XYZ file of N, CA, C and O in Angstrom:
584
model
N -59.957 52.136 -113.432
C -60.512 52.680 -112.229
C -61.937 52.180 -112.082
O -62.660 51.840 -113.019
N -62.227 52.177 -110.912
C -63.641 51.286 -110.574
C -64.709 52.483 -110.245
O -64.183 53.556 -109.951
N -66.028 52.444 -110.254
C -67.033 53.071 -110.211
C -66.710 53.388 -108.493
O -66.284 52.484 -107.774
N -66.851 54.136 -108.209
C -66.760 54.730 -106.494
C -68.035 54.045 -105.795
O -67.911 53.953 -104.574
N -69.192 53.565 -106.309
C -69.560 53.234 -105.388
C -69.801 52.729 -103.776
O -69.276 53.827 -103.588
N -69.976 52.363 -102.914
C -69.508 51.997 -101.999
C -69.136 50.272 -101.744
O -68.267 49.843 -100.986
N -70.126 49.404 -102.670
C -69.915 47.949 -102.598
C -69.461 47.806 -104.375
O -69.127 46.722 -104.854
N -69.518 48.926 -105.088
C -69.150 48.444 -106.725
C -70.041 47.878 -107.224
O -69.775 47.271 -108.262
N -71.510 47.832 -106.685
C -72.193 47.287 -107.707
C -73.380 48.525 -108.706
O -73.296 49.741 -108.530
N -73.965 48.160 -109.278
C -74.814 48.861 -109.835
C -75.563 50.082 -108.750
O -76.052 49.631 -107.714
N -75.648 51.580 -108.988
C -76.311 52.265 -108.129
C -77.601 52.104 -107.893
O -78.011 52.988 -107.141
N -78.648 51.135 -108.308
C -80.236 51.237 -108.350
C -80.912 50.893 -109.786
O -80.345 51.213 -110.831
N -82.122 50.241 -109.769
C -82.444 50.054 -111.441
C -82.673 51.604 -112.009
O -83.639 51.426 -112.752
N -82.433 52.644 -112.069
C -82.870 53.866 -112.192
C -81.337 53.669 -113.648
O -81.439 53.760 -114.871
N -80.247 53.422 -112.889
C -79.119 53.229 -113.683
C -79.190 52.575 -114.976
O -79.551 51.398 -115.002
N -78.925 53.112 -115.939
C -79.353 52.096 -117.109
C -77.828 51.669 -117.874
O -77.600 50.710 -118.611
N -77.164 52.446 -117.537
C -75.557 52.041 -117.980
C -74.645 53.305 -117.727
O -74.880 54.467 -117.396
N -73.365 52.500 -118.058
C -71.983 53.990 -117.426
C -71.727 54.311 -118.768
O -71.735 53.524 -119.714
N -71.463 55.713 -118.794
C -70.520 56.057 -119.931
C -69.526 56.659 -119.509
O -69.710 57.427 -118.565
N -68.285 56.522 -120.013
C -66.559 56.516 -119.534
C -66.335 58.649 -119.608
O -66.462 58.990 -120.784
N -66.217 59.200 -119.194
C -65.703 60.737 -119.552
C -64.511 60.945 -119.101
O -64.152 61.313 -117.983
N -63.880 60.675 -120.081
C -61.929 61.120 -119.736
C -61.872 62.494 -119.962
O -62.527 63.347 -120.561
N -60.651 62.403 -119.136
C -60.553 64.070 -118.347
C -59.366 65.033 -119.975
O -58.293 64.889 -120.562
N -60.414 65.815 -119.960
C -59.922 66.733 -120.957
C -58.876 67.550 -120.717
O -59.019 68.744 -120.456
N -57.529 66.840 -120.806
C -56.137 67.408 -120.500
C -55.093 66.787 -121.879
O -54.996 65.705 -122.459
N -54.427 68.119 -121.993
C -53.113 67.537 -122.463
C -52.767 66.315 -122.216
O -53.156 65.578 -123.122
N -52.107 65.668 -121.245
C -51.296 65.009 -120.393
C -52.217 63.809 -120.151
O -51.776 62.936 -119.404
N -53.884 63.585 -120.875
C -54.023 62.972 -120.757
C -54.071 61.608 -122.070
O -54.422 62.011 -123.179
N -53.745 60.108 -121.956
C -53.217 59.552 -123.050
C -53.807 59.341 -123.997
O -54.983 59.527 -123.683
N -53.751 59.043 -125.059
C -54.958 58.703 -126.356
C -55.318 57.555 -125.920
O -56.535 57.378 -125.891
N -54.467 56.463 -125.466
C -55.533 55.248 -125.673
C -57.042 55.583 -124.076
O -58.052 54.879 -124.105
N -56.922 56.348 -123.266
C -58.046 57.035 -122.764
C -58.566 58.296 -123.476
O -59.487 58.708 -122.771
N -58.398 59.176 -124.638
C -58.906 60.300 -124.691
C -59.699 59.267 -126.007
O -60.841 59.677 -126.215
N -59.412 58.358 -126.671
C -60.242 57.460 -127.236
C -61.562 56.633 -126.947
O -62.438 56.173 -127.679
N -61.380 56.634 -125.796
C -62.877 55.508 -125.261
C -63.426 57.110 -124.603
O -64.280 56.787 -123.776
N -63.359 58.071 -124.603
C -64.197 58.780 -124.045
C -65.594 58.653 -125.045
O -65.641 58.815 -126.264
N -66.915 58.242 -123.933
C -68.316 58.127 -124.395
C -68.222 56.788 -124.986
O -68.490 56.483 -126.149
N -67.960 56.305 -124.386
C -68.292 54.651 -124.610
C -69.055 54.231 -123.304
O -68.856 54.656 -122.166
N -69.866 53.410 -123.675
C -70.690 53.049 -122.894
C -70.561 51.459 -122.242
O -69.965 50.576 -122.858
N -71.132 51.256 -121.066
C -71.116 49.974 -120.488
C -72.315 49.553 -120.125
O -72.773 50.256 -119.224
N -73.220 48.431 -120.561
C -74.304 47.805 -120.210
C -74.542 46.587 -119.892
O -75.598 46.071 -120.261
N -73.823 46.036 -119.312
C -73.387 44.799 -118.419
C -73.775 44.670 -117.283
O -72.791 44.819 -116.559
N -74.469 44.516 -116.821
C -75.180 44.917 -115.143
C -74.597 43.434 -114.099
O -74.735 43.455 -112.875
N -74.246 42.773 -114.505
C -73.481 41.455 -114.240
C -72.027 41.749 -113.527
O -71.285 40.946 -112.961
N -71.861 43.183 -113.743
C -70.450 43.479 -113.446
C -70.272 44.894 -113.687
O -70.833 45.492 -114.605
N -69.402 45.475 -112.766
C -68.719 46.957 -112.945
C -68.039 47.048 -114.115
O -67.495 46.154 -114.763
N -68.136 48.428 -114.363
C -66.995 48.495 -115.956
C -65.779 48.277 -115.743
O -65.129 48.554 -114.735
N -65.439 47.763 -116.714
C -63.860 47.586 -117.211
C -62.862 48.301 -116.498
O -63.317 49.444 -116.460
N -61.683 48.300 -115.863
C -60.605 49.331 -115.253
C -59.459 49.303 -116.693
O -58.858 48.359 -117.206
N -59.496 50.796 -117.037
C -58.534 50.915 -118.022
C -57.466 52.047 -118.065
O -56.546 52.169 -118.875
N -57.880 53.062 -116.733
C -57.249 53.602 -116.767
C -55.475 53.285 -115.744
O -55.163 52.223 -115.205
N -54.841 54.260 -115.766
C -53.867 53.783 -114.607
C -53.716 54.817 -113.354
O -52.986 54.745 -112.366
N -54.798 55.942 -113.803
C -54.239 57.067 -112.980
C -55.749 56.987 -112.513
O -56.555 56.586 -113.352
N -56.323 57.412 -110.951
C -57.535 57.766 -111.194
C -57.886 59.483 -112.158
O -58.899 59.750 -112.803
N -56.990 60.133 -111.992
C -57.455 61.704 -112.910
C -57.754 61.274 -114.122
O -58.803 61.868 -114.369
N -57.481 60.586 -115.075
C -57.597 60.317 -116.544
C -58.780 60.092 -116.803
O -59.028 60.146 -118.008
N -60.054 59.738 -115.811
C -61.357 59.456 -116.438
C -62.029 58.591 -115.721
O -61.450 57.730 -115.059
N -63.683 58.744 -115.773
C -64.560 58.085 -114.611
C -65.521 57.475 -115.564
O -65.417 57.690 -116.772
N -66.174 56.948 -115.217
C -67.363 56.386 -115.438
C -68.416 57.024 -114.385
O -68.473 57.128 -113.159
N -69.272 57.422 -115.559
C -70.404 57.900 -114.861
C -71.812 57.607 -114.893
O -72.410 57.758 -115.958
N -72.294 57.293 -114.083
C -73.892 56.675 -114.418
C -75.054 57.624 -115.027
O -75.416 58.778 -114.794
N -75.509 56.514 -115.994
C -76.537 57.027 -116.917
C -77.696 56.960 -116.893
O -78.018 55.805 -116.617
N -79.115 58.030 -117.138
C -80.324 57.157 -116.803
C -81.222 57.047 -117.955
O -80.868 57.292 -119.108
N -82.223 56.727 -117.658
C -83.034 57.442 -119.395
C -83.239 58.517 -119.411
O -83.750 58.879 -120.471
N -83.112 59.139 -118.829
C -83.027 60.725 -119.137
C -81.799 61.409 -119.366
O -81.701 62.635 -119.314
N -80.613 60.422 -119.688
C -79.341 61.316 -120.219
C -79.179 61.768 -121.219
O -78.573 62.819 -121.430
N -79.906 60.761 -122.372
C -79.893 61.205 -123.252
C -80.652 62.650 -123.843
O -80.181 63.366 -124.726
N -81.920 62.869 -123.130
C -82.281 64.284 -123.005
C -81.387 65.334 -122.893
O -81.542 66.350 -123.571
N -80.129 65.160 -121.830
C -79.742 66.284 -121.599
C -78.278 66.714 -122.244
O -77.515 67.518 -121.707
N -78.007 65.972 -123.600
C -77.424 65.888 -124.258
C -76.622 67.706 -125.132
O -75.556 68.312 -125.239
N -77.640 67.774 -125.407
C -77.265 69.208 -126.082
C -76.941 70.223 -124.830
O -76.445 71.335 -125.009
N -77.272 69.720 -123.594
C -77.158 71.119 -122.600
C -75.781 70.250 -121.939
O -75.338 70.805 -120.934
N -75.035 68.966 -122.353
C -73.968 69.108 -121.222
C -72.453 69.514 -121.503
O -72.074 69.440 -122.672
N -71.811 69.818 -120.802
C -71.043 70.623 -120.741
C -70.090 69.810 -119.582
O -70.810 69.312 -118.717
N -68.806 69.591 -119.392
C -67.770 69.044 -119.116
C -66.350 69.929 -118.755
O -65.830 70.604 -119.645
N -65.829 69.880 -117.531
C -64.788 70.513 -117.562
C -63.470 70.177 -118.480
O -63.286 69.001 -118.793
N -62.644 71.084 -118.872
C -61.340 70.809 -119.739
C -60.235 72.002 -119.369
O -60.634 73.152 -119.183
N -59.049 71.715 -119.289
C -58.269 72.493 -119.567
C -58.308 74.048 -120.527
O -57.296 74.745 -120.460
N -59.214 74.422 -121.192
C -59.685 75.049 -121.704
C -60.657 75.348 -121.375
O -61.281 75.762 -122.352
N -61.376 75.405 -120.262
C -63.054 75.872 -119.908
C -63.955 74.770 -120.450
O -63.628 73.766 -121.082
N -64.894 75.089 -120.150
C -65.995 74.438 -120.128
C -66.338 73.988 -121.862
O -65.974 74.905 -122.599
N -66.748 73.187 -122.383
C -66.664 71.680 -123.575
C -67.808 71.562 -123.594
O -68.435 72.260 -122.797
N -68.336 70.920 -124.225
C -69.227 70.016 -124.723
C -69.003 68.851 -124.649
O -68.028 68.459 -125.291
N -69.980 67.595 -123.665
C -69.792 66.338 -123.181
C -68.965 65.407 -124.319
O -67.953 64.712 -124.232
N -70.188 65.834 -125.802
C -70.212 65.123 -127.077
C -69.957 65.865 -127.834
O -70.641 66.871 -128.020
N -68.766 65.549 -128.571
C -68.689 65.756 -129.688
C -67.872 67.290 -130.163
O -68.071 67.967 -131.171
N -66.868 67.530 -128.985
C -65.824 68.855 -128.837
C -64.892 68.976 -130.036
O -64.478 67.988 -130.642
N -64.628 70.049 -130.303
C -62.831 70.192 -130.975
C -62.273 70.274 -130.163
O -61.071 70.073 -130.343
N -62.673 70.572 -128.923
C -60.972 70.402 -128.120
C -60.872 68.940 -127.888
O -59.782 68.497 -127.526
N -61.867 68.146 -128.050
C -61.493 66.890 -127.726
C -61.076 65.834 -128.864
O -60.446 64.777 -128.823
N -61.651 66.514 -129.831
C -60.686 65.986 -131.279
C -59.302 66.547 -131.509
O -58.413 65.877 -132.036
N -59.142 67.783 -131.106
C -57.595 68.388 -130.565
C -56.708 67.650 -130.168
O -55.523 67.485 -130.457
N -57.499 67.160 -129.376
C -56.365 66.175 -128.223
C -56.214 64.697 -128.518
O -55.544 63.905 -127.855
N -56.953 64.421 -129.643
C -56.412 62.989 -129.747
C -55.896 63.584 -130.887
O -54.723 63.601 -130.515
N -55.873 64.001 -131.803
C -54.747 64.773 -133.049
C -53.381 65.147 -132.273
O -52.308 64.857 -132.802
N -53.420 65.789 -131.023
C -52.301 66.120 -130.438
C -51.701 64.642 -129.883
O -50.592 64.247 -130.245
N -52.341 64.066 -129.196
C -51.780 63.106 -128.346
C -51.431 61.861 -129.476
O -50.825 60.994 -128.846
N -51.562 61.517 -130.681
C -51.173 60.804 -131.580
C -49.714 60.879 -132.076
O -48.821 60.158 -132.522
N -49.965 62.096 -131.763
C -48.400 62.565 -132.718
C -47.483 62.561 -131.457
O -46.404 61.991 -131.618
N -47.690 63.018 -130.419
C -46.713 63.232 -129.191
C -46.569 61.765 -128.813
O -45.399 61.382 -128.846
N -47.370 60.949 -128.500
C -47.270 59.225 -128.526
C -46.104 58.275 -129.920
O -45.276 57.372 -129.805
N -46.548 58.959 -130.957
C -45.969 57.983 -131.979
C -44.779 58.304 -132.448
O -44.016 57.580 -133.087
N -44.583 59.752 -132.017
C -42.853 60.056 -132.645
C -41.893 60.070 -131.337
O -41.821 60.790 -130.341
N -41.126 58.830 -131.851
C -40.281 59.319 -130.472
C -38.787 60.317 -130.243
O -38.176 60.660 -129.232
N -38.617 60.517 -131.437
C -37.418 61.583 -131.786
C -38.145 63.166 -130.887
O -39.020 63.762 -131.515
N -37.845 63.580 -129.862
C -38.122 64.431 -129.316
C -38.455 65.766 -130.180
O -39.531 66.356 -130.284
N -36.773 66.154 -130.964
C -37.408 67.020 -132.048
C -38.339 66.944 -132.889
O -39.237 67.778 -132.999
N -38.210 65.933 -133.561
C -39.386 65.375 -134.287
C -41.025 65.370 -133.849
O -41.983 65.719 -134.539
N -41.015 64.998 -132.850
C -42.168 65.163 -132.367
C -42.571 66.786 -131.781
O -43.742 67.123 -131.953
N -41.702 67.715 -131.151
C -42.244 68.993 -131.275
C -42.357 69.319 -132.536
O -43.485 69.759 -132.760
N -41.785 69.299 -133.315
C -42.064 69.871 -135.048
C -43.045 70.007 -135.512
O -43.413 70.923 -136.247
N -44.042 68.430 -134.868
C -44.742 67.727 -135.422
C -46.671 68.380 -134.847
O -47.797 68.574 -135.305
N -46.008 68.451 -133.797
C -46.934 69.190 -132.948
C -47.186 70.515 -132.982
O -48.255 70.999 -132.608
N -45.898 71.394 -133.581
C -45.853 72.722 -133.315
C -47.015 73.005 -134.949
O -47.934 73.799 -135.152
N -46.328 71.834 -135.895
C -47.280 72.538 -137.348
C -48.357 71.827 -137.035
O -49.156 72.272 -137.859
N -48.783 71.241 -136.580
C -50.483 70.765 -136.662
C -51.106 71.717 -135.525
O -52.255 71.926 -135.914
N -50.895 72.442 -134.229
C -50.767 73.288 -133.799
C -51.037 74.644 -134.650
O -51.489 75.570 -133.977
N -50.898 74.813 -135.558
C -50.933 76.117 -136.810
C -51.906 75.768 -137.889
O -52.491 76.527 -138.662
N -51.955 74.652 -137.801
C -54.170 74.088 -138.613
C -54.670 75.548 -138.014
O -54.299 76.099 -136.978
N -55.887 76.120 -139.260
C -56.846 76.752 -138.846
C -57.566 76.018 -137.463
O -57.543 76.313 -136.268
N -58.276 74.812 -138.313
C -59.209 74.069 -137.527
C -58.917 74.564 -135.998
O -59.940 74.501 -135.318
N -57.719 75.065 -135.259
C -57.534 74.676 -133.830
C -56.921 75.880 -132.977
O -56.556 75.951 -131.803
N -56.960 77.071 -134.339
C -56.807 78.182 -133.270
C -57.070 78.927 -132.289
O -56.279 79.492 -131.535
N -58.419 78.937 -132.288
C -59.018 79.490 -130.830
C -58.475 78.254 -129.768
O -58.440 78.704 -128.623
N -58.180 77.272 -129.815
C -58.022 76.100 -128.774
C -56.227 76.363 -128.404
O -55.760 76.405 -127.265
N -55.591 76.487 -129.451
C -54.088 77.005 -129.315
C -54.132 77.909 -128.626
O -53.380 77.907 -127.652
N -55.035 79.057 -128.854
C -54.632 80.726 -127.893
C -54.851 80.533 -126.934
O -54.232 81.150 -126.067
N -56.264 79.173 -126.418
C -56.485 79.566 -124.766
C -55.358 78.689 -124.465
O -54.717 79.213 -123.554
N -54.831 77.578 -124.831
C -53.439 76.774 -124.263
C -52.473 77.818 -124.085
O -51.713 77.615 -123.137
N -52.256 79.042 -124.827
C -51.182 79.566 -124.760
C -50.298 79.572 -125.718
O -49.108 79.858 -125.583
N -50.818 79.275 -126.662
C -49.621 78.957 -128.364
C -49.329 78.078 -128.919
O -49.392 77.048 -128.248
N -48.909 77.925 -130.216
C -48.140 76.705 -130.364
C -46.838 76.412 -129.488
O -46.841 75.446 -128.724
N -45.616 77.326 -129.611
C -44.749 76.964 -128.884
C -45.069 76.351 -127.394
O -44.438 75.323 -127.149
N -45.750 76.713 -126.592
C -46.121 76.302 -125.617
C -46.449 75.206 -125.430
O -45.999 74.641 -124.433
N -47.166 74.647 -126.136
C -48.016 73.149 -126.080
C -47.149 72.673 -127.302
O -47.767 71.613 -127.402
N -46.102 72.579 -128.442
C -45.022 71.816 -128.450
C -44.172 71.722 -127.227
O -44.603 70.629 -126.859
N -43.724 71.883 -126.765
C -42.370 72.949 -125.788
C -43.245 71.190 -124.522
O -42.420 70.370 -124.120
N -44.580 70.994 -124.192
C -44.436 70.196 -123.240
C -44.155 69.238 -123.832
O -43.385 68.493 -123.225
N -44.448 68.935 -124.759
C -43.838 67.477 -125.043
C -42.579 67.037 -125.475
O -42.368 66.018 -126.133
N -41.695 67.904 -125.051
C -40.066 67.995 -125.477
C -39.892 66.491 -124.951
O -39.744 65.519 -125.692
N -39.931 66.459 -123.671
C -39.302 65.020 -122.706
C -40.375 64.361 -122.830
O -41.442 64.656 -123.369
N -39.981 63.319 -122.223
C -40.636 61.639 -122.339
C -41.884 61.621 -122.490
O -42.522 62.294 -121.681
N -42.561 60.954 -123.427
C -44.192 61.214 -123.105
C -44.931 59.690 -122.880
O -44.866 58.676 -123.576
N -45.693 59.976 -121.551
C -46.055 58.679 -121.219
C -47.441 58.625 -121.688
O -48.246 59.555 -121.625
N -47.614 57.658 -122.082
C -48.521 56.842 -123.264
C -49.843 55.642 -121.894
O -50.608 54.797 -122.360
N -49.807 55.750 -121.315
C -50.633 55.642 -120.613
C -50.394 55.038 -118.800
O -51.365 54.936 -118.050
């Protein structure tokens, strides 16, 4: 997906580079819940298009003052409000989305999901999803990988 701009090029020298924020969902794929906070400093050119959906994740412009506001940002998710950098729900979800991607035996892969789902590490993140069964239970059918 391309920067929204209106001509795609850089917004102003104020811009000092994009960093990528994929959208904190289930449903969304590892090889995007992976480049979330990667950065682009190429001014020669718009970032990279990697996603396939526009919902899966934007690029957003950065200034020198982003890094200031680091400890105060906060990001929407399926679970309420996150932390930009450095979440468990967003380490959740590439732990989840690994296993729902790499097993393709349907049972197998809820099994797989339902006991890593039951880690301490991820219980408050299980209860606001709604359970383990629940968040195995979506990935019964086909899971698309990006």
């Amino acid at each position: 997906m391309e920067y929204k701009a209106a001509d795609q090029s850089w917004p102003g020298d104020f811009v000092t580079n994009f960093m990528f924020v994929a959208t904190m969902q289930l449903r969304t794929p590892y090889c995007i819940l992976e480049r979330h906070g990667e950065t682009y400093w190429d001014r020669s050119a718009p970032p990279p298009i990697f996603v396939s959906e526009e919902w899966q994740g934007i690029w957003v412009p950065q200034t020198e003052f982003s890094d200031r506001m680091v400890p105060f940002s906060t990001m929407a998710s399926e679970i309420g409000p996150v932390p930009t950098y450095g979440s468990d729900f967003h380490r959740f979800l590439l732990s989840i989305r690994q296993l729902a991607e790499g097993i393709d035996d349907p049972d197998e892969r809820c099994e797989a999901i339902l006991q890593e789902c039951l880690r301490e590490p991820w219980s408050e993140i299980v209860e606001k999803l709604g359970g383990a069964e629940k968040i195995s239970d979506r990935f019964s059918g086909d899971v698309k990988k990006a």
